[in-house]
Amino acid sequence: RTLNFPLAVSRAIRENLLSAESFDQLMDCAKREISKDCDENIASVWGYIERGGVKLSIFTDGCIESLTNLWQGGTKYKNFGSHGTGIANAADALAALKKLVFEEKSVTREELLDALEKDFEGYEPLRKRLLACPKMGNNDDYVDSIAEELMSHFGAYLNGKPNGLG
């Protein structure tokens, strides 16, 4: 399974924005959500392995040729594990929130949560302001440092944990 960074960040924002005393505290909440998702993904993989993992083995080079399941070493490459998706979206969301809610204080926490709850219906000006905030991939440390912090936590949390081959 894949870690969905935007989903973990969304949960952290929705569940903790009102109580977070600082952006750093909200980042800690996001990291806890990432850790929780990593644990769930690891448990899911082990459950998949116990059931044989046949479907994944069929589509993995080497397994059919060796007549060996992926989890029994049937593939050519033996070192694999978890990966994540959506890091740019997660970092962009946190950067916009940091800028408008915590630094400028031009958007209240309640307003942002209400806009999220209503999928920005009736909040078009706020949506445009959020979209105008710095974005990852533009050589801007403001956003890139947030992505780096999330990825560093993700990597450090998984480091040393066993993959499907132990």
mmCIF file of C-alpha atoms in Angstrom:
data_model
loop_
_atom_site.group_PDB
_atom_site.id
_atom_site.type_symbol
_atom_site.label_atom_id
_atom_site.label_comp_id
_atom_site.label_asym_id
_atom_site.label_seq_id
_atom_site.Cartn_x
_atom_site.Cartn_y
_atom_site.Cartn_z
ATOM 1 C CA ARG A 1 0.000 0.000 0.000
ATOM 2 C CA THR A 2 0.969 3.603 -0.527
ATOM 3 C CA LEU A 3 1.024 6.350 2.063
ATOM 4 C CA ASN A 4 -1.318 9.145 0.987
ATOM 5 C CA PHE A 5 0.381 12.318 2.302
ATOM 6 C CA PRO A 6 -2.550 14.661 1.513
ATOM 7 C CA LEU A 7 -4.989 12.399 3.357
ATOM 8 C CA ALA A 8 -2.780 12.248 6.458
ATOM 9 C CA VAL A 9 -2.319 16.037 6.409
ATOM 10 C CA SER A 10 -6.037 16.602 5.880
ATOM 11 C CA ARG A 11 -6.868 14.504 8.943
ATOM 12 C CA ALA A 12 -4.281 16.375 11.001
ATOM 13 C CA ILE A 13 -5.729 19.739 9.953
ATOM 14 C CA ARG A 14 -9.367 18.791 10.455
ATOM 15 C CA GLU A 15 -8.788 17.132 13.820
ATOM 16 C CA ASN A 16 -6.164 19.457 15.324
ATOM 17 C CA LEU A 17 -6.251 22.931 13.768
ATOM 18 C CA LEU A 18 -8.485 24.413 16.459
ATOM 19 C CA SER A 19 -6.323 23.139 19.313
ATOM 20 C CA ALA A 20 -2.854 23.583 17.774
ATOM 21 C CA GLU A 21 -1.037 26.424 19.488
ATOM 22 C CA SER A 22 1.473 26.807 16.655
ATOM 23 C CA PHE A 23 2.220 25.640 13.158
ATOM 24 C CA ASP A 24 4.979 23.410 14.554
ATOM 25 C CA GLN A 25 2.429 21.709 16.774
ATOM 26 C CA LEU A 26 0.197 21.113 13.754
ATOM 27 C CA MET A 27 3.186 19.645 11.884
ATOM 28 C CA ASP A 28 3.701 17.246 14.788
ATOM 29 C CA CYS A 29 0.080 16.173 14.394
ATOM 30 C CA ALA A 30 0.643 15.583 10.672
ATOM 31 C CA LYS A 31 3.699 13.461 11.458
ATOM 32 C CA ARG A 32 1.678 11.389 13.924
ATOM 33 C CA GLU A 33 -0.925 10.772 11.210
ATOM 34 C CA ILE A 34 1.846 9.708 8.817
ATOM 35 C CA SER A 35 3.230 7.308 11.436
ATOM 36 C CA LYS A 36 -0.237 5.877 12.056
ATOM 37 C CA ASP A 37 -0.764 5.329 8.320
ATOM 38 C CA CYS A 38 2.660 3.670 8.026
ATOM 39 C CA ASP A 39 1.724 1.222 10.790
ATOM 40 C CA GLU A 40 -1.595 0.456 9.081
ATOM 41 C CA ASN A 41 0.160 -0.065 5.751
ATOM 42 C CA ILE A 42 2.699 -2.417 7.303
ATOM 43 C CA ALA A 43 -0.068 -4.456 8.948
ATOM 44 C CA SER A 44 -1.928 -4.540 5.636
ATOM 45 C CA VAL A 45 1.130 -5.843 3.777
ATOM 46 C CA TRP A 46 1.679 -8.599 6.319
ATOM 47 C CA GLY A 47 -1.978 -9.613 5.957
ATOM 48 C CA TYR A 48 -1.531 -9.662 2.193
ATOM 49 C CA ILE A 49 1.591 -11.805 2.532
ATOM 50 C CA GLU A 50 -0.254 -14.287 4.735
ATOM 51 C CA ARG A 51 -2.869 -14.661 1.983
ATOM 52 C CA GLY A 52 -0.124 -15.364 -0.557
ATOM 53 C CA GLY A 53 0.045 -12.109 -2.508
ATOM 54 C CA VAL A 54 -0.682 -13.956 -5.738
ATOM 55 C CA LYS A 55 -2.092 -10.992 -7.663
ATOM 56 C CA LEU A 56 0.968 -8.830 -7.120
ATOM 57 C CA SER A 57 3.271 -11.748 -7.924
ATOM 58 C CA ILE A 58 1.586 -12.252 -11.303
ATOM 59 C CA PHE A 59 2.527 -8.712 -12.331
ATOM 60 C CA THR A 60 6.067 -8.725 -10.918
ATOM 61 C CA ASP A 61 8.924 -9.667 -13.230
ATOM 62 C CA GLY A 62 10.586 -12.902 -12.288
ATOM 63 C CA CYS A 63 7.832 -14.550 -10.266
ATOM 64 C CA ILE A 64 6.170 -16.453 -13.085
ATOM 65 C CA GLU A 65 9.522 -17.422 -14.583
ATOM 66 C CA SER A 66 10.781 -18.765 -11.241
ATOM 67 C CA LEU A 67 7.371 -20.144 -10.203
ATOM 68 C CA THR A 68 7.952 -18.423 -6.887
ATOM 69 C CA ASN A 69 5.765 -15.949 -5.029
ATOM 70 C CA LEU A 70 7.006 -12.358 -4.657
ATOM 71 C CA TRP A 71 7.155 -12.763 -0.884
ATOM 72 C CA GLN A 72 9.223 -15.939 -1.220
ATOM 73 C CA GLY A 73 11.898 -14.129 -3.224
ATOM 74 C CA GLY A 74 10.543 -14.840 -6.694
ATOM 75 C CA THR A 75 11.349 -11.404 -8.090
ATOM 76 C CA LYS A 76 14.688 -10.213 -9.410
ATOM 77 C CA TYR A 77 14.848 -7.235 -7.035
ATOM 78 C CA LYS A 78 14.542 -8.189 -3.383
ATOM 79 C CA ASN A 79 14.663 -4.780 -1.668
ATOM 80 C CA PHE A 80 11.306 -3.059 -1.749
ATOM 81 C CA GLY A 81 8.989 -1.432 0.721
ATOM 82 C CA SER A 82 6.612 1.430 1.353
ATOM 83 C CA HIS A 83 6.315 4.565 -0.718
ATOM 84 C CA GLY A 84 4.235 7.709 -0.522
ATOM 85 C CA THR A 85 2.231 9.818 -2.895
ATOM 86 C CA GLY A 86 1.097 13.437 -3.024
ATOM 87 C CA ILE A 87 3.934 15.063 -1.087
ATOM 88 C CA ALA A 88 3.703 18.275 -3.155
ATOM 89 C CA ASN A 89 -0.028 18.622 -2.473
ATOM 90 C CA ALA A 90 0.466 18.007 1.245
ATOM 91 C CA ALA A 91 3.310 20.539 1.481
ATOM 92 C CA ASP A 92 1.370 23.112 -0.553
ATOM 93 C CA ALA A 93 -1.651 22.776 1.751
ATOM 94 C CA LEU A 94 0.442 23.145 4.888
ATOM 95 C CA ALA A 95 2.374 26.104 3.459
ATOM 96 C CA ALA A 96 -0.860 27.930 2.593
ATOM 97 C CA LEU A 97 -2.249 27.245 6.046
ATOM 98 C CA LYS A 98 1.005 28.356 7.698
ATOM 99 C CA LYS A 99 1.037 31.599 5.750
ATOM 100 C CA LEU A 100 -2.609 32.645 6.022
ATOM 101 C CA VAL A 101 -3.625 31.221 9.402
ATOM 102 C CA PHE A 102 -0.487 31.224 11.533
ATOM 103 C CA GLU A 103 1.646 34.041 10.116
ATOM 104 C CA GLU A 104 -0.642 36.607 8.499
ATOM 105 C CA LYS A 105 -3.615 35.632 10.676
ATOM 106 C CA SER A 106 -5.789 36.795 7.785
ATOM 107 C CA VAL A 107 -7.898 33.620 7.870
ATOM 108 C CA THR A 108 -9.390 32.217 11.058
ATOM 109 C CA ARG A 109 -9.098 28.555 11.874
ATOM 110 C CA GLU A 110 -12.877 28.280 12.028
ATOM 111 C CA GLU A 111 -13.250 29.898 8.599
ATOM 112 C CA LEU A 112 -10.757 27.512 7.038
ATOM 113 C CA LEU A 113 -12.357 24.445 8.615
ATOM 114 C CA ASP A 114 -15.815 25.574 7.524
ATOM 115 C CA ALA A 115 -14.543 26.108 3.970
ATOM 116 C CA LEU A 116 -13.025 22.619 3.971
ATOM 117 C CA GLU A 117 -16.245 21.113 5.316
ATOM 118 C CA LYS A 118 -18.235 22.814 2.544
ATOM 119 C CA ASP A 119 -15.644 21.987 -0.140
ATOM 120 C CA PHE A 120 -15.176 25.767 -0.578
ATOM 121 C CA GLU A 121 -18.777 26.291 -1.698
ATOM 122 C CA GLY A 122 -19.377 29.938 -0.823
ATOM 123 C CA TYR A 123 -15.660 30.431 -0.134
ATOM 124 C CA GLU A 124 -14.307 31.143 -3.616
ATOM 125 C CA PRO A 125 -12.240 34.205 -2.530
ATOM 126 C CA LEU A 126 -10.555 32.108 0.183
ATOM 127 C CA ARG A 127 -9.912 29.263 -2.249
ATOM 128 C CA LYS A 128 -8.200 31.701 -4.629
ATOM 129 C CA ARG A 129 -6.054 33.107 -1.800
ATOM 130 C CA LEU A 130 -4.981 29.613 -0.815
ATOM 131 C CA LEU A 131 -4.156 28.761 -4.425
ATOM 132 C CA ALA A 132 -2.014 31.906 -4.684
ATOM 133 C CA CYS A 133 0.248 30.816 -1.809
ATOM 134 C CA PRO A 134 3.762 29.438 -2.481
ATOM 135 C CA LYS A 135 3.939 26.016 -4.131
ATOM 136 C CA MET A 136 6.473 23.198 -4.056
ATOM 137 C CA GLY A 137 8.692 22.810 -7.087
ATOM 138 C CA ASN A 138 9.518 26.493 -7.477
ATOM 139 C CA ASN A 139 12.809 26.425 -5.580
ATOM 140 C CA ASP A 140 11.095 28.050 -2.598
ATOM 141 C CA ASP A 141 12.385 26.894 0.767
ATOM 142 C CA TYR A 142 9.147 28.063 2.398
ATOM 143 C CA VAL A 143 7.320 25.088 0.902
ATOM 144 C CA ASP A 144 10.209 22.752 0.145
ATOM 145 C CA SER A 145 11.272 22.711 3.803
ATOM 146 C CA ILE A 146 7.789 21.510 4.783
ATOM 147 C CA ALA A 147 7.973 18.699 2.215
ATOM 148 C CA GLU A 148 11.460 17.805 3.396
ATOM 149 C CA GLU A 149 10.298 17.635 7.012
ATOM 150 C CA LEU A 150 7.384 15.341 6.125
ATOM 151 C CA MET A 151 9.562 13.092 3.941
ATOM 152 C CA SER A 152 12.326 12.937 6.555
ATOM 153 C CA HIS A 153 9.809 11.844 9.160
ATOM 154 C CA PHE A 154 8.343 9.257 6.770
ATOM 155 C CA GLY A 155 11.773 7.803 5.984
ATOM 156 C CA ALA A 156 12.978 7.846 9.582
ATOM 157 C CA TYR A 157 9.777 6.212 10.810
ATOM 158 C CA LEU A 158 10.058 3.354 8.317
ATOM 159 C CA ASN A 159 13.824 2.933 8.639
ATOM 160 C CA GLY A 160 14.563 -0.464 10.123
ATOM 161 C CA LYS A 161 11.011 -1.761 9.842
ATOM 162 C CA PRO A 162 10.776 -5.060 7.951
ATOM 163 C CA ASN A 163 9.409 -5.207 4.437
ATOM 164 C CA GLY A 164 7.560 -8.188 3.010
ATOM 165 C CA LEU A 165 10.747 -10.250 2.975
ATOM 166 C CA GLY A 166 11.646 -9.418 6.576
#
